[in-house]
Short mmCIF file of N, CA and C in Angstrom, two decimals:
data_model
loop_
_atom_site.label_atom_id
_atom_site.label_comp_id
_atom_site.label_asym_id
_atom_site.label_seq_id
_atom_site.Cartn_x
_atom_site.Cartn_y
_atom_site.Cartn_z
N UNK A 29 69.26 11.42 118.69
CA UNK A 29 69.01 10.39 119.68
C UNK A 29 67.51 10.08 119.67
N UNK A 30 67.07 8.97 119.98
CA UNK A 30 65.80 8.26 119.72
C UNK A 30 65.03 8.42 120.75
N UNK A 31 63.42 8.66 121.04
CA UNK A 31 63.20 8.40 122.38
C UNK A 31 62.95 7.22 122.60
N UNK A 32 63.32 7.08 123.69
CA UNK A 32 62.26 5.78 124.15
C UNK A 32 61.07 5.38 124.11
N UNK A 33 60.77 3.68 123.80
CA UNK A 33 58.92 3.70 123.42
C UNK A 33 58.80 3.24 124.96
N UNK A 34 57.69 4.57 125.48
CA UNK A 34 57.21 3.76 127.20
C UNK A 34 56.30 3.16 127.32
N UNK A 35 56.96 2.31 128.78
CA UNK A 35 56.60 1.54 128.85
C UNK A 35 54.91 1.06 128.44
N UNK A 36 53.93 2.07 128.86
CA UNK A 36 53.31 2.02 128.48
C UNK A 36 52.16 1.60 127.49
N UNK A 37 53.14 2.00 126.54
CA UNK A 37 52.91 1.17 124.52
C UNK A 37 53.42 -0.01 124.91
N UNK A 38 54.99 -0.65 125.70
CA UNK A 38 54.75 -2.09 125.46
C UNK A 38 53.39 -2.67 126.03
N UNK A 39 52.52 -2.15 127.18
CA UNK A 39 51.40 -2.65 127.63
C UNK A 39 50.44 -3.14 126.66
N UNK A 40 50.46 -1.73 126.15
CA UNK A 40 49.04 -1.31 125.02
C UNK A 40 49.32 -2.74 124.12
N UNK A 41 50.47 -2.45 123.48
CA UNK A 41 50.97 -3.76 122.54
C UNK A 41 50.29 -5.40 122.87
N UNK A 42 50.89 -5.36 124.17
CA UNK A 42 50.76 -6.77 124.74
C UNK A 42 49.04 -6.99 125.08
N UNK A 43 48.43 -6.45 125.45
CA UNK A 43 47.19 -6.15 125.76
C UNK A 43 45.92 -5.74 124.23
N UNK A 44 46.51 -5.89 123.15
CA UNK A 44 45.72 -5.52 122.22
C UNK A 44 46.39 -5.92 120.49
N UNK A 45 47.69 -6.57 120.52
CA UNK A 45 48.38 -6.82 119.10
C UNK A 45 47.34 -8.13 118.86
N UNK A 46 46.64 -8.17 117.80
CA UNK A 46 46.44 -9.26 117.23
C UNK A 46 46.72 -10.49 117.04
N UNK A 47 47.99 -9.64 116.27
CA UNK A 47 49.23 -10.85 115.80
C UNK A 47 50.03 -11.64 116.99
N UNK A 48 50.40 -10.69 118.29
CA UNK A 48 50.46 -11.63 119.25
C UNK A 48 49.66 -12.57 119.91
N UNK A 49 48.72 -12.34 120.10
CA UNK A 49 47.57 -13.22 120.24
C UNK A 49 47.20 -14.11 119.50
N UNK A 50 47.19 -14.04 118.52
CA UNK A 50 47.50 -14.83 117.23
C UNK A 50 48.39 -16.18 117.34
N UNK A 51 49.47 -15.51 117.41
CA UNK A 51 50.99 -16.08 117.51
C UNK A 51 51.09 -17.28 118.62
N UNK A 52 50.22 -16.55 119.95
CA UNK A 52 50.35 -17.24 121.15
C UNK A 52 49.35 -17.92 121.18
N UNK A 53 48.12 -17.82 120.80
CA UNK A 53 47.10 -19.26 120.51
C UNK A 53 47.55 -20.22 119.40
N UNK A 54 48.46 -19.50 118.73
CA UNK A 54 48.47 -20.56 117.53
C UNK A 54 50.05 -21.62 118.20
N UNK A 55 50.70 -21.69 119.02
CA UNK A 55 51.72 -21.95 119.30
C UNK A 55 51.08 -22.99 120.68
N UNK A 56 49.85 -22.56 121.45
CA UNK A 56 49.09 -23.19 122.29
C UNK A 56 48.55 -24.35 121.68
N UNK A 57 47.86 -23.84 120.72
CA UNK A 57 47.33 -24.88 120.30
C UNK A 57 47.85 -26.39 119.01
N UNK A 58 49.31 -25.55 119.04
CA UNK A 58 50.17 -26.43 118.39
C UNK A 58 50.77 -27.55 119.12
N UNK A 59 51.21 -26.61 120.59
CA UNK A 59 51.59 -27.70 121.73
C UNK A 59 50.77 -28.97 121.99
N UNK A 60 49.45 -28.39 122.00
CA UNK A 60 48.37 -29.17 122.63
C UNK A 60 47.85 -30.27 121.87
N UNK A 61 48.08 -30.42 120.21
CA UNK A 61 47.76 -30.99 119.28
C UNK A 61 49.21 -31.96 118.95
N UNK A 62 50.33 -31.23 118.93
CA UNK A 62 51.13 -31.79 119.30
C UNK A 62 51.52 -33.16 120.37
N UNK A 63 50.89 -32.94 121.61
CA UNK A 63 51.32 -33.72 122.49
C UNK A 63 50.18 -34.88 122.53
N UNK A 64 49.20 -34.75 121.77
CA UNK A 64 48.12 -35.26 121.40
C UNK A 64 48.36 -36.70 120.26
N UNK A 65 48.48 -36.12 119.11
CA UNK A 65 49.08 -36.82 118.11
C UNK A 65 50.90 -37.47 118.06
N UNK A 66 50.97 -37.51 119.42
CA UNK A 66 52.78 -38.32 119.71
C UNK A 66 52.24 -39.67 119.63
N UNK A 67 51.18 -40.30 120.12
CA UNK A 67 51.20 -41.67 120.51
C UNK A 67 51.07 -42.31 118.81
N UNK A 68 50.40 -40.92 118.01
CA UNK A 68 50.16 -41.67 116.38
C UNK A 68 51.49 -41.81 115.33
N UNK A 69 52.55 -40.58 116.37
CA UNK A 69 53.78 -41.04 115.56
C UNK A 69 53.83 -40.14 114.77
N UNK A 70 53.24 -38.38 114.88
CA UNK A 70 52.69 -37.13 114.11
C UNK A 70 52.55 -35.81 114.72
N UNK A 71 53.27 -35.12 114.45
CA UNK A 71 53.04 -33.41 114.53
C UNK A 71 51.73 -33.46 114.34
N UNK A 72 51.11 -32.05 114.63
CA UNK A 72 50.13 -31.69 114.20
C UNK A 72 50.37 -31.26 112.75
N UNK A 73 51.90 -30.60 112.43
CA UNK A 73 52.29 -30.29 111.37
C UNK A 73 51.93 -31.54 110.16
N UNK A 74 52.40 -32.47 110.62
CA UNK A 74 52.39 -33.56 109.65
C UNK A 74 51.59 -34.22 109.12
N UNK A 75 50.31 -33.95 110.63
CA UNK A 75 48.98 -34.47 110.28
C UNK A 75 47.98 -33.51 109.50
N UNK A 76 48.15 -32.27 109.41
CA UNK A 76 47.67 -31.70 108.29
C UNK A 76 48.14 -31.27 107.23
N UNK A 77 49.13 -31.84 107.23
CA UNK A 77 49.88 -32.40 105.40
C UNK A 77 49.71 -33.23 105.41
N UNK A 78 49.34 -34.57 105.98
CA UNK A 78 48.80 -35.65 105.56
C UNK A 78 47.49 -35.70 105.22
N UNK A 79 46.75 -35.14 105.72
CA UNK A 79 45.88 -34.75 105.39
C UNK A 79 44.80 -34.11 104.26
N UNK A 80 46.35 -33.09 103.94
CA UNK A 80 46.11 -32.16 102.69
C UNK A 80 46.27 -32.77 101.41
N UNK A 81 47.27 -33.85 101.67
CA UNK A 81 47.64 -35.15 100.79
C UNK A 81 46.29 -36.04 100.17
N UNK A 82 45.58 -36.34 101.57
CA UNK A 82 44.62 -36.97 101.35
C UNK A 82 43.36 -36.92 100.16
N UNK A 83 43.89 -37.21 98.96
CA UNK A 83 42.60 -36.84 97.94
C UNK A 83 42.81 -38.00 96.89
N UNK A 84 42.04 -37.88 95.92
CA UNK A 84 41.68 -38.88 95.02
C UNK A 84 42.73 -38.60 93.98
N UNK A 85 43.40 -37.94 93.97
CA UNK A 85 44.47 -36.96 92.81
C UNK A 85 45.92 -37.15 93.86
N UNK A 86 47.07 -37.25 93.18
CA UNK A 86 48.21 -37.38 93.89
C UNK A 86 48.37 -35.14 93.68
N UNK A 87 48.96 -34.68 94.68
CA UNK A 87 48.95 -32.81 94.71
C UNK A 87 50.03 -32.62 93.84
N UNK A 88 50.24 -31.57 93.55
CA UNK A 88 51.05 -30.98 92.89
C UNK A 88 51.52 -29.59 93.99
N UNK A 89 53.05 -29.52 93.84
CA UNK A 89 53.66 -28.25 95.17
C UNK A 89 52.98 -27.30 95.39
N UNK A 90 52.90 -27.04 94.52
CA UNK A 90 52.27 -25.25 94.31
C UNK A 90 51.01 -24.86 94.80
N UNK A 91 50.05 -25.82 94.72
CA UNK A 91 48.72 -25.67 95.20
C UNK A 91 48.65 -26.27 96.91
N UNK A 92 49.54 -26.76 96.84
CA UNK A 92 49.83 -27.47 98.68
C UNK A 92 50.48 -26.18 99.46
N UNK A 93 51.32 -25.52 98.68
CA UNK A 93 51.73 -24.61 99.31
C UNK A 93 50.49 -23.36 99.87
N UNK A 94 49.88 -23.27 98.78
CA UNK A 94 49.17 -22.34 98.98
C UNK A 94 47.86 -22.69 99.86
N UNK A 95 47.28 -23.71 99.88
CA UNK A 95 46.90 -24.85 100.96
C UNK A 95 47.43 -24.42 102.74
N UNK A 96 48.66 -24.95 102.97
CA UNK A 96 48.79 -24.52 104.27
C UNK A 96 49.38 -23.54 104.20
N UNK A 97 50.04 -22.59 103.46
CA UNK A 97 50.37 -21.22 103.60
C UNK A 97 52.07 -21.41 103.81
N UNK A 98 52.44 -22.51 103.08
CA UNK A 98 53.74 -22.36 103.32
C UNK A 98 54.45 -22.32 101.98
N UNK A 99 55.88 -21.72 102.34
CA UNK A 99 56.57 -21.59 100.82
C UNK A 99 57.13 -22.86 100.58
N UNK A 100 57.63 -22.79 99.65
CA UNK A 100 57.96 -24.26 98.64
C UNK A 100 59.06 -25.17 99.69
N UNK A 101 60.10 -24.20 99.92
CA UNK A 101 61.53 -24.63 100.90
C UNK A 101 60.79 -25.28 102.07
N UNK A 102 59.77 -24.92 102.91
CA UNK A 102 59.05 -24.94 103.97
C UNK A 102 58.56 -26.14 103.77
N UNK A 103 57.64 -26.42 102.66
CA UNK A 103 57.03 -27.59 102.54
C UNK A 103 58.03 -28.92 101.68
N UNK A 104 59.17 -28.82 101.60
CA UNK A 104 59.92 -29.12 101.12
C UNK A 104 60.62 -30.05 102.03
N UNK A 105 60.91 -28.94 103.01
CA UNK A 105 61.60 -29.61 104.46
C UNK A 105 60.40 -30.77 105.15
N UNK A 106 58.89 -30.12 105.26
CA UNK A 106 58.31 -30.82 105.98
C UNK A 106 58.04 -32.06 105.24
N UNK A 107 58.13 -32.28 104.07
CA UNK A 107 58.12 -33.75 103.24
C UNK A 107 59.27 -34.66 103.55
N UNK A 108 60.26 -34.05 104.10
CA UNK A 108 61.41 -35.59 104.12
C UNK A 108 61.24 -36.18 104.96
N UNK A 109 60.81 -35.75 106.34
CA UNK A 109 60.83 -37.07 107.06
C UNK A 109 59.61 -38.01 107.20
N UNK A 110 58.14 -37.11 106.38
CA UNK A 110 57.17 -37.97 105.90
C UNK A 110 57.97 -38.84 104.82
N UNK A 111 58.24 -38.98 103.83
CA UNK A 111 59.04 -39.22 102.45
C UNK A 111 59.96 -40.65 103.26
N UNK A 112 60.70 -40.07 104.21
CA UNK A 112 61.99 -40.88 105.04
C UNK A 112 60.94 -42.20 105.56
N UNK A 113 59.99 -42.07 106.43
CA UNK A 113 59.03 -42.96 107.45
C UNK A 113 58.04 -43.56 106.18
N UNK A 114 58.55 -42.96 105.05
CA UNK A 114 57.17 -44.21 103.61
C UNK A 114 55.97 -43.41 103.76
N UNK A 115 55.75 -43.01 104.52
CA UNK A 115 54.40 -42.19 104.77
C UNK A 115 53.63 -41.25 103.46
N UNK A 116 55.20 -40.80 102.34
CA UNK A 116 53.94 -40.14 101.31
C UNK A 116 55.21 -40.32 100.29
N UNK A 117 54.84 -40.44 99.23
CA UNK A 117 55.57 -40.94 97.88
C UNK A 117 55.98 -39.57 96.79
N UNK A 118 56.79 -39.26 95.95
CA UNK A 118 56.50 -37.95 95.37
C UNK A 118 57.64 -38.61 93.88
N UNK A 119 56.73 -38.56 93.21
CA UNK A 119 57.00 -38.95 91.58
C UNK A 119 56.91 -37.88 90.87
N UNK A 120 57.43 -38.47 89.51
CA UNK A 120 57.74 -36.78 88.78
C UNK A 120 56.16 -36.62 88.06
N UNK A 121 55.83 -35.48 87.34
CA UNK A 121 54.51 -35.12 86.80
C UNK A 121 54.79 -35.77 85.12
N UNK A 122 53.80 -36.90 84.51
CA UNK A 122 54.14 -36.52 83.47
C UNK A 122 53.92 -35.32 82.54
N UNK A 123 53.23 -35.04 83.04
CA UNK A 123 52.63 -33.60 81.92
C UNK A 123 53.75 -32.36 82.33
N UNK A 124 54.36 -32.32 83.01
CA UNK A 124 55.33 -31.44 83.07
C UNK A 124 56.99 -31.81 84.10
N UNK A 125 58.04 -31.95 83.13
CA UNK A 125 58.92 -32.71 83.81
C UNK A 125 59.96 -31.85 85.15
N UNK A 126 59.15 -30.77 85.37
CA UNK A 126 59.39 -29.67 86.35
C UNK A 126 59.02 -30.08 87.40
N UNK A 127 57.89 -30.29 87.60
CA UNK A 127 56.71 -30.42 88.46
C UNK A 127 56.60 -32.01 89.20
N UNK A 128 56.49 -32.03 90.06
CA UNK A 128 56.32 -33.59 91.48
C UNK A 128 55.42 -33.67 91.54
N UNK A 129 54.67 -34.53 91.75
CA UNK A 129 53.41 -34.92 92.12
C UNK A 129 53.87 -36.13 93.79
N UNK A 130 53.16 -35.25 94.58
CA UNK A 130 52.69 -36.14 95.98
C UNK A 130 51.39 -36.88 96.32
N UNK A 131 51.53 -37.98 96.77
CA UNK A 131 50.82 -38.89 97.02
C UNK A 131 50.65 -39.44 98.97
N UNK A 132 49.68 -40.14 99.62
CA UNK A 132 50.03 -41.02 100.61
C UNK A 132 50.16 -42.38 99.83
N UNK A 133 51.33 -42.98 100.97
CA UNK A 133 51.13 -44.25 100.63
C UNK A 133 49.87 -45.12 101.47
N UNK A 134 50.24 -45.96 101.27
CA UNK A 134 49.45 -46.81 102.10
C UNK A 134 49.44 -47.14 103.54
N UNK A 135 50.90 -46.90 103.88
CA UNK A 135 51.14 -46.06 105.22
C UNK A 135 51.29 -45.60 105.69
N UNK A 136 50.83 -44.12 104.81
CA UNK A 136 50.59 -42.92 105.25
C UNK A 136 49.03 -42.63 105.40
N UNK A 137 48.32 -43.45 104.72
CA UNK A 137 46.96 -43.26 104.88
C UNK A 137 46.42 -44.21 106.25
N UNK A 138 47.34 -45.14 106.64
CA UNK A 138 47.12 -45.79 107.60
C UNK A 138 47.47 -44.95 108.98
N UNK A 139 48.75 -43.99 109.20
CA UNK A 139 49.32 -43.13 110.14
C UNK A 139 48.17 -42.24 109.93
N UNK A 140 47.41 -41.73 109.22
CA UNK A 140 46.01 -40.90 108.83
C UNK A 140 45.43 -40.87 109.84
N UNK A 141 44.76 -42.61 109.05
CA UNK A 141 43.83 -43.03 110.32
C UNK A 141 43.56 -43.47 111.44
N UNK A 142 44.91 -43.92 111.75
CA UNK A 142 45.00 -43.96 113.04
C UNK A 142 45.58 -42.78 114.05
N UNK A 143 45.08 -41.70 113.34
CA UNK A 143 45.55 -40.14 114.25
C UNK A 143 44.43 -39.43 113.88
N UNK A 144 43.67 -39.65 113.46
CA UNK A 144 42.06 -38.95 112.63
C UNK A 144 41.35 -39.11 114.32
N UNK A 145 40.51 -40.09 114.93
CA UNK A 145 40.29 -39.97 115.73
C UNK A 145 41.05 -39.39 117.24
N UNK A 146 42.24 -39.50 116.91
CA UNK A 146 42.95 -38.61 118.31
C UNK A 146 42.34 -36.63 117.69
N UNK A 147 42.96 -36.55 116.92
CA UNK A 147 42.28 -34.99 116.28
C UNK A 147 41.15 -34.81 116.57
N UNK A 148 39.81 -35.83 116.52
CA UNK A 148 38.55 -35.51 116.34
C UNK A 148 38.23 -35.25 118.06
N UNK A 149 39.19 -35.88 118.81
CA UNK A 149 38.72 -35.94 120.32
C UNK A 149 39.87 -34.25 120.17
N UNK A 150 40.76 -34.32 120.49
CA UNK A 150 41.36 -33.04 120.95
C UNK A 150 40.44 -32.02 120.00
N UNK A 151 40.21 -31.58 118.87
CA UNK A 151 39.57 -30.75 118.66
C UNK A 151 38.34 -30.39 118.92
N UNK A 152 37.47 -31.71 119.51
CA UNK A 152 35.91 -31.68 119.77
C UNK A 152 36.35 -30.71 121.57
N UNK A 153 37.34 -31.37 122.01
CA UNK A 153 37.76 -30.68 123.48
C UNK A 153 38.52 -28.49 123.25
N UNK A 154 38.90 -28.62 122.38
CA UNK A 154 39.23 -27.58 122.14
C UNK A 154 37.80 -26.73 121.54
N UNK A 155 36.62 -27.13 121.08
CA UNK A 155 35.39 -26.04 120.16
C UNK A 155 34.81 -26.07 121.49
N UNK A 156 35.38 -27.34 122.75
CA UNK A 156 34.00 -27.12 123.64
C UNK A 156 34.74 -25.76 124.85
N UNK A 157 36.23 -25.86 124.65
CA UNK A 157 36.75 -24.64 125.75
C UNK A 157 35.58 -23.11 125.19
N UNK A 158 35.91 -23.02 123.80
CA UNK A 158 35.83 -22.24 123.17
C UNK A 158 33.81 -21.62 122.84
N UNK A 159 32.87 -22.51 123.95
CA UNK A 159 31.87 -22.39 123.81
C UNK A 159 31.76 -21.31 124.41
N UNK A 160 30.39 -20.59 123.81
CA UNK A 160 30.24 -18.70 123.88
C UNK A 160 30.82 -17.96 123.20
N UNK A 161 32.40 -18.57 123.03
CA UNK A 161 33.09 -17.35 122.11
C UNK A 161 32.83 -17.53 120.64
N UNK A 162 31.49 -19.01 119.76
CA UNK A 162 31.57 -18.96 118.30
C UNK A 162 32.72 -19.38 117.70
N UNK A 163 32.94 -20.71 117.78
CA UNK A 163 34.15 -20.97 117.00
C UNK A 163 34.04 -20.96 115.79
N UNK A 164 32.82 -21.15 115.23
CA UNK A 164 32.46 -20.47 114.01
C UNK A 164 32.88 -18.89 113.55
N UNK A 165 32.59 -18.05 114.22
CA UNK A 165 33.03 -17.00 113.90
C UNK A 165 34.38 -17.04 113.93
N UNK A 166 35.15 -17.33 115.11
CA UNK A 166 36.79 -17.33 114.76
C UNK A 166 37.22 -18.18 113.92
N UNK A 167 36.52 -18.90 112.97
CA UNK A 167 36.85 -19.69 111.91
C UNK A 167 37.11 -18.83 111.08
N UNK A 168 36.07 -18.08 111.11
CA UNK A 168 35.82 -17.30 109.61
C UNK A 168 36.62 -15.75 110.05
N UNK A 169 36.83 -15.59 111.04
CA UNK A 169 37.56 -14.13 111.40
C UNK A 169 39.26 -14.51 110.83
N UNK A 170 39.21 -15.59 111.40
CA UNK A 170 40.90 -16.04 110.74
C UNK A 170 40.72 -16.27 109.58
N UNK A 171 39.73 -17.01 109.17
CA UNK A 171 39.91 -17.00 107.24
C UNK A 171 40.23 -16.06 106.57
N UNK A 172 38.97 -14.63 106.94
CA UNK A 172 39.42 -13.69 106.68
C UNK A 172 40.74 -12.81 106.76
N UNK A 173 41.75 -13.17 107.44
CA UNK A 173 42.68 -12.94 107.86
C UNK A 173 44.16 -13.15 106.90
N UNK A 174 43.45 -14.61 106.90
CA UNK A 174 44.23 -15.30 105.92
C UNK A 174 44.26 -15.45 104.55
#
C-alpha cells in the first residue's frame, strides 16, 4: 500500500514548481493576447506563425517547427485554418518532392499588419506590468529553458 503525498508537498509544489508557473503565465498571457488580437481576426497562436512565416524565403516544416517548438502534426493542424481564410499558401519544394514550402499571401501579410500594432500595444502593456522584475532577464531565463 502507498503512502500518501501530504498535503503539505501539494503546497511546496504549488508554491515553488516552475513548470506550473510557467504553465500558468503562459496560459495568462495567451488569454490576454488572445482577447487582444480578436478584433484582427487572430490567435495569438496564429499571429506568431504568421509571423514566423514572415520572411523573404517561403519556410520549409521542419525549421518552423523547431521555431515555435511544435511537432509537425501540431503545426500541421495550426496551418488549415490559416491555409482555409487564404492567409498563407503551401506549395511543394522543388528541390525535394517530400518537402512544402510555406508562404504569406498577400492576405496574410495584410491580417499581419493589421494585428502588428495591436501586439506592439498589448506587449508594450505587458514589459510595463513586468517593470523591476527585467523582462530582459525573463527573456533570456526562458530561452535558456527552452
Amino acid at each position: 500500500m502507498s503512502r500518501p503525498v501530504p498535503f503539505a508537498t501539494t503546497i511546496e509544489v504549488r508554491d515553488t514548481c516552475l513548470c506550473l508557473h510557467v504553465q500558468r503565465a503562459a496560459r495568462a498571457l495567451a488569454r490576454r493576447f488572445d482577447e487582444a488580437l480578436r478584433p484582427a481576426g487572430l490567435t495569438n497562436g496564429q499571429f506568431s506563425l504568421l509571423m514566423a512565416l514572415n520572411r523573404p524565403e517561403p519556410a520549409r516544416m521542419a525549421p518552423l517547427c523547431r521555431l515555435l517548438a511544435m511537432d509537425r502534426t501540431t503545426l500541421t493542424a495550426a496551418l488549415k485554418p490559416l491555409e482555409r481564410d487564404g492567409l498563407v499558401a503551401s506549395e511543394g519544394d522543388p528541390t525535394d518532392r517530400r518537402s512544402r514550402l510555406l508562404r504569406l499571401t498577400e492576405a496574410g501579410q495584410a491580417r499581419l499588419a493589421a494585428a502588428l500594432p495591436i501586439w506592439r500595444e498589448t506587449h508594450a502593456a505587458v514589459e510595463a506590468a513586468l517593470a523591476g522584475l527585467g523582462a530582459d532577464a525573463l527573456r533570456a531565463g526562458l530561452l535558456a529553458l527552452a
